[in-house]
mmCIF file of C-alpha atoms in Angstrom:
data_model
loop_
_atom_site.group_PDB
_atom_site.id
_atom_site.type_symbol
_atom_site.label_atom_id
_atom_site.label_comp_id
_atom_site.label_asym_id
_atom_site.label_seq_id
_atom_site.Cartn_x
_atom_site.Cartn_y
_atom_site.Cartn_z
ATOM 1 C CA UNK A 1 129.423 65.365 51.801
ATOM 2 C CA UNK A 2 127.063 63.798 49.236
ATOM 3 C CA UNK A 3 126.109 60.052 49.693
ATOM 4 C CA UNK A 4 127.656 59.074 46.665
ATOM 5 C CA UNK A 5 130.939 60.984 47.296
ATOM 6 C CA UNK A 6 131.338 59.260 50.556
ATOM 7 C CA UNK A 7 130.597 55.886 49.172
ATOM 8 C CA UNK A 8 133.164 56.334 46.451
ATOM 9 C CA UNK A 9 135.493 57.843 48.898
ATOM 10 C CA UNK A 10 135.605 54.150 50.692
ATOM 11 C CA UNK A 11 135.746 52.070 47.261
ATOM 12 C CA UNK A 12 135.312 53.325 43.389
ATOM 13 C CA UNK A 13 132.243 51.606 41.973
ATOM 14 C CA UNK A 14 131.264 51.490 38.329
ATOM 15 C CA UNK A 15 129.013 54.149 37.581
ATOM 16 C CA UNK A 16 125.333 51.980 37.536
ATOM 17 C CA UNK A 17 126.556 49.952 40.754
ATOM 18 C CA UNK A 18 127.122 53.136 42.330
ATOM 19 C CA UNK A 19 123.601 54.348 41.343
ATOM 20 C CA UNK A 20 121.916 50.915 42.602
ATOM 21 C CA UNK A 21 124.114 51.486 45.896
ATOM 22 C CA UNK A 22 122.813 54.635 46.477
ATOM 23 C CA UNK A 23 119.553 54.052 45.792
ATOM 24 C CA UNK A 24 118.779 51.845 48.551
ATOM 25 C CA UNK A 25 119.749 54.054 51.270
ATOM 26 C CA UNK A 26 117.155 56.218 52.522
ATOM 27 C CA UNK A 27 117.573 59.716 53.726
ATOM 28 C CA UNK A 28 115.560 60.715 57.809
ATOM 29 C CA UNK A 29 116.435 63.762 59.774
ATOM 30 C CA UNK A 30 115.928 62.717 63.026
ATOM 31 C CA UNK A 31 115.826 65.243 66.515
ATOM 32 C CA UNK A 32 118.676 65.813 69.014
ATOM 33 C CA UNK A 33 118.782 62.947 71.284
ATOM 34 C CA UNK A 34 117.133 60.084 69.345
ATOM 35 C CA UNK A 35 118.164 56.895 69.616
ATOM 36 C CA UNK A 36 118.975 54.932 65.990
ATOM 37 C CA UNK A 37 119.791 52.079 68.658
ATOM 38 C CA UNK A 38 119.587 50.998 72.117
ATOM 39 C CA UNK A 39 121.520 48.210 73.818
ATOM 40 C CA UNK A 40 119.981 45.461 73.644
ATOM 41 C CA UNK A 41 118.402 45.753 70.197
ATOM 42 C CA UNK A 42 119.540 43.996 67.026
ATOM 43 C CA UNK A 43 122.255 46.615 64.972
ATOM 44 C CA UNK A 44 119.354 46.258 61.347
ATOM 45 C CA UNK A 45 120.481 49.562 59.348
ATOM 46 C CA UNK A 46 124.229 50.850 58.610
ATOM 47 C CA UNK A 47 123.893 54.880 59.026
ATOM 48 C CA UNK A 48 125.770 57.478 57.172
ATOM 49 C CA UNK A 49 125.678 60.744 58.758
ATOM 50 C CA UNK A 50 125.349 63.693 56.942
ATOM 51 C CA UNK A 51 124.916 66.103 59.267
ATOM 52 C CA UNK A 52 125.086 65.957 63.387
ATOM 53 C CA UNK A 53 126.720 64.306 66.179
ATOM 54 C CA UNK A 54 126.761 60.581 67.699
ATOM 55 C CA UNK A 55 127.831 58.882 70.647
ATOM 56 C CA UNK A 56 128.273 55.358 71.404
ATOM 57 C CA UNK A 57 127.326 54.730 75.010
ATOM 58 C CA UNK A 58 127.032 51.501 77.094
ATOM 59 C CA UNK A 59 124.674 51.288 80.746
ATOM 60 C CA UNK A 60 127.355 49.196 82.870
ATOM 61 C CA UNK A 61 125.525 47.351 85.895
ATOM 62 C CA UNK A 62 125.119 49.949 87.856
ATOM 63 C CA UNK A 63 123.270 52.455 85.523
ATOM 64 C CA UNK A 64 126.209 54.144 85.096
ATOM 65 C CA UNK A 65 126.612 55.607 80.758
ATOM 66 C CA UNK A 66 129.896 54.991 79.657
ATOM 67 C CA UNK A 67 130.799 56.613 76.335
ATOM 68 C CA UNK A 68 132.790 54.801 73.919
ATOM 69 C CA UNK A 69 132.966 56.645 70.759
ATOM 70 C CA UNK A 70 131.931 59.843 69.313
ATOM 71 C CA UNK A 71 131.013 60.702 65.585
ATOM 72 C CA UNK A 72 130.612 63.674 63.771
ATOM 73 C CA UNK A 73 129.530 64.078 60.298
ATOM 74 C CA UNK A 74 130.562 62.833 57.713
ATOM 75 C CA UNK A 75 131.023 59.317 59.027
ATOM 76 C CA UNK A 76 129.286 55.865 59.090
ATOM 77 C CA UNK A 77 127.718 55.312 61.747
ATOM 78 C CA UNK A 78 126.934 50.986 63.318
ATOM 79 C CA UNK A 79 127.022 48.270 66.114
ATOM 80 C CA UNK A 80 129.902 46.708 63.901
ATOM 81 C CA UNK A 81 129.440 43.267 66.122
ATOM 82 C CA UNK A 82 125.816 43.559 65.899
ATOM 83 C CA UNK A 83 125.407 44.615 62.368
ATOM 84 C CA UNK A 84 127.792 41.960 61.253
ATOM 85 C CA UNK A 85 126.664 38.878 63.831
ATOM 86 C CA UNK A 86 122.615 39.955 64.060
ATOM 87 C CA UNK A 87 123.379 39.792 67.748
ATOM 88 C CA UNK A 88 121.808 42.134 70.320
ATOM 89 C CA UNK A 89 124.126 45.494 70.602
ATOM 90 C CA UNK A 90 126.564 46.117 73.571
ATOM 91 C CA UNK A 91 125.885 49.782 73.100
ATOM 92 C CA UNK A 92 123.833 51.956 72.389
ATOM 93 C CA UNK A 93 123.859 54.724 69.633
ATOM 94 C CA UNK A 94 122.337 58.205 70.057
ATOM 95 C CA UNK A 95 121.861 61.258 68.177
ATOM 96 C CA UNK A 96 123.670 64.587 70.054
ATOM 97 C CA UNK A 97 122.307 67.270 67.723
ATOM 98 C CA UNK A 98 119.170 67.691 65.442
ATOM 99 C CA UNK A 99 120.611 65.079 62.710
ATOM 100 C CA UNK A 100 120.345 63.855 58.921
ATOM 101 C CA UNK A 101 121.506 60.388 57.656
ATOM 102 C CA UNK A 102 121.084 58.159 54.968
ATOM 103 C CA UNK A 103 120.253 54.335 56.146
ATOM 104 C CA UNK A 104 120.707 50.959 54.604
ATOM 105 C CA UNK A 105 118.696 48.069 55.446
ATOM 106 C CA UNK A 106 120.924 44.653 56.682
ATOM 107 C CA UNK A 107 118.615 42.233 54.634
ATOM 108 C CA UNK A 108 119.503 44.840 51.645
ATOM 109 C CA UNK A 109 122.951 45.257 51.722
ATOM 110 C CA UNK A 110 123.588 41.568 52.440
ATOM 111 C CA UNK A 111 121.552 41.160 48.485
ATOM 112 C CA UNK A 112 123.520 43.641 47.373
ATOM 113 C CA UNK A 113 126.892 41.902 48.676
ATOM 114 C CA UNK A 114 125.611 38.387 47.329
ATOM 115 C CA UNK A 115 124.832 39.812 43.890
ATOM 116 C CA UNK A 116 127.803 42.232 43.363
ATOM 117 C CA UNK A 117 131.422 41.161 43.988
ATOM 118 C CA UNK A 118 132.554 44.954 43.546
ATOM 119 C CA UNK A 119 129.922 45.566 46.819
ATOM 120 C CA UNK A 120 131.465 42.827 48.580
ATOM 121 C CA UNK A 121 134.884 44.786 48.656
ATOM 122 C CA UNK A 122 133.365 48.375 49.079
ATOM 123 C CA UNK A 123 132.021 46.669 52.351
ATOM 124 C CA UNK A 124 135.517 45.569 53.488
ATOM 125 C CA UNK A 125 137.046 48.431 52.697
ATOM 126 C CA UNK A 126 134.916 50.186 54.718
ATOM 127 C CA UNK A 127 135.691 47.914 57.636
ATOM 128 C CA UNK A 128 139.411 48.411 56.787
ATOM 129 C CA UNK A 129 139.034 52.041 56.776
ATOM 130 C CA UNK A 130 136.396 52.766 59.178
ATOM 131 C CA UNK A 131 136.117 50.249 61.923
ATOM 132 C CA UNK A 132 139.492 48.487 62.556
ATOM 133 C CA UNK A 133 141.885 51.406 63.074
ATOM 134 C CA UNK A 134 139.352 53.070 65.271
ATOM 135 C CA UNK A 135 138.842 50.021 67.465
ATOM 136 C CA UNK A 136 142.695 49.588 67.781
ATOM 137 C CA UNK A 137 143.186 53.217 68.547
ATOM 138 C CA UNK A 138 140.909 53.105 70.984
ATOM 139 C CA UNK A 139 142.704 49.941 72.950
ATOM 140 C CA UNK A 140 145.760 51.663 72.752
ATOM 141 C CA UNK A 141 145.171 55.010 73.892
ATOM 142 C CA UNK A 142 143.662 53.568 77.081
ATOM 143 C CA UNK A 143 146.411 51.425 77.414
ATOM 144 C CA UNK A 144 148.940 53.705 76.459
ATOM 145 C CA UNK A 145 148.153 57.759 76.567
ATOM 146 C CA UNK A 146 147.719 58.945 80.412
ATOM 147 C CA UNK A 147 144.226 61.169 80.402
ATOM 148 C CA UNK A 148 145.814 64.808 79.194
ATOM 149 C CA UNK A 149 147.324 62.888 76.166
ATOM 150 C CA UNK A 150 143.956 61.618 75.568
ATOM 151 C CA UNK A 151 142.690 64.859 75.746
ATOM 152 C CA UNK A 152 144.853 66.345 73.738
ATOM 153 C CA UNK A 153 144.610 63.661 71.079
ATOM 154 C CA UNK A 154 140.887 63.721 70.572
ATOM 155 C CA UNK A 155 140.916 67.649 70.179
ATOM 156 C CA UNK A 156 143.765 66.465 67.419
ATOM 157 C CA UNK A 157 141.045 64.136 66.094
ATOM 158 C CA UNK A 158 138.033 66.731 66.329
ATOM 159 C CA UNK A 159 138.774 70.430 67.192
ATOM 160 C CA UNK A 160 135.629 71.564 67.942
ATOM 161 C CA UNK A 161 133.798 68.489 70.542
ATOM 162 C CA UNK A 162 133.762 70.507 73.397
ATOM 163 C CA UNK A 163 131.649 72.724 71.512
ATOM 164 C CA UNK A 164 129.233 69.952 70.653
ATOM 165 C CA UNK A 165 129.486 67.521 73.142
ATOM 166 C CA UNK A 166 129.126 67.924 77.030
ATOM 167 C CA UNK A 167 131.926 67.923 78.969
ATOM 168 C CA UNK A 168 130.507 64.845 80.694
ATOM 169 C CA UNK A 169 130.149 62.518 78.449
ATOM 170 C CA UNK A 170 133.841 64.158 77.317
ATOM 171 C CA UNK A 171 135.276 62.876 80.571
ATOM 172 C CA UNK A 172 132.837 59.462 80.423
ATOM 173 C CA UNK A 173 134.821 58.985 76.804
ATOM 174 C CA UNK A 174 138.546 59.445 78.645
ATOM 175 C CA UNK A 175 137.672 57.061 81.668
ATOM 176 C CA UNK A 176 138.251 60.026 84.010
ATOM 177 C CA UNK A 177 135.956 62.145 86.603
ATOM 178 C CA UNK A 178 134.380 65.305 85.090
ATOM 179 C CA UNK A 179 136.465 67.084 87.835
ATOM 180 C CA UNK A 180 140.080 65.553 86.128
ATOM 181 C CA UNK A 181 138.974 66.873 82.723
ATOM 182 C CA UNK A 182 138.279 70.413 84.397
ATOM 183 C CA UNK A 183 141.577 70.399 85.715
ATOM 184 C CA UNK A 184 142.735 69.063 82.581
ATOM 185 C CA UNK A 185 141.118 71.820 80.989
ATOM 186 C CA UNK A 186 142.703 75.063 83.037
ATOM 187 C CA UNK A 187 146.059 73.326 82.720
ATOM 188 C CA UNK A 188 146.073 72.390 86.432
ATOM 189 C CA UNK A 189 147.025 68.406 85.719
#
């Protein structure tokens, strides 16, 4: 999907806003396995992928990843907390394929929000859209879903993962042992 598709997809903008939008993101193609952030590290650029795979991992006290979320294209891709806050990040955010994405500064996009009040609610839209349900879902699958009904729901949500993602950091996403999602898998659980 074309940058300005998605951005009108979130919020219609008038036709120069849109242009002025789009113009400050710039377009990188980064390799599989870069990192656009590390833990640690102050969230400075909101992504939009274009083409590739994410995940969003944390390193728990032990050294032990733990994925959190997965994104595919075409999807925005930020620390929400640390974007928003200018905080270090919880988690880190790398690249799971050879990627493309267009990136938007913070110190930009906060002008852009200060001079433009039709910005300001493209930005929490996307929030709406993008970020809240996702974080809720999350909570409540864990809470709710046993782990074949998590599965099962995030093939619902993207068909093809296990043909992009390992089946480790699969398992690491459902809070479950490599060895559960195997059985999982052959229909054994």
């Amino acid at each position: 999907m074309e940058l300005k598709s998605f951005i009108q997809k979130i919020h219609l903008l008038p036709p120069q806003l849109l242009e002025e939008l789009a113009a400050c993101f710039q377009f990188y193609e980064f390799p599989k396995n870069y990192y656009l952030l590390k833990q640690g590290r102050t969230c400075h650029q909101l992504w939009f992928l274009v083409k590739g795979a994410v995940r969003y991992f944390y390193t728990d006290e032990e050294g032990k990843e733990v994925n959190v979320w997965f994104s595919f294209e075409p999807d925005i891709i930020a620390d929400t907390s640390s974007l928003i806050q200018q905080t270090p990040a919880l988690e880190s955010i790398q690249l799971l394929e050879d990627s493309s994405v267009y990136a938007i500064d913070y110190v930009v996009l906060q002008r852009l929000l200060q001079q433009h009040h039709a910005v300001a609610l493209w930005y929490i839209k996307l929030f709406e859209t993008h970020y809240v349900p996702q974080m809720e879902d999350r909570v409540g699958d864990l809470q709710f879903l046993n782990a074949r009904q998590r599965y099962e729901k995030l093939l619902g949500q993207f068909p093809n993962i296990t043909n992009r993602i390992s089946l480790g950091h699969i398992a690491s996403y459902l809070n479950i042992s490599q060895e559960t999602l195997s059985r999982i898998r052959s229909g054994k659980q």
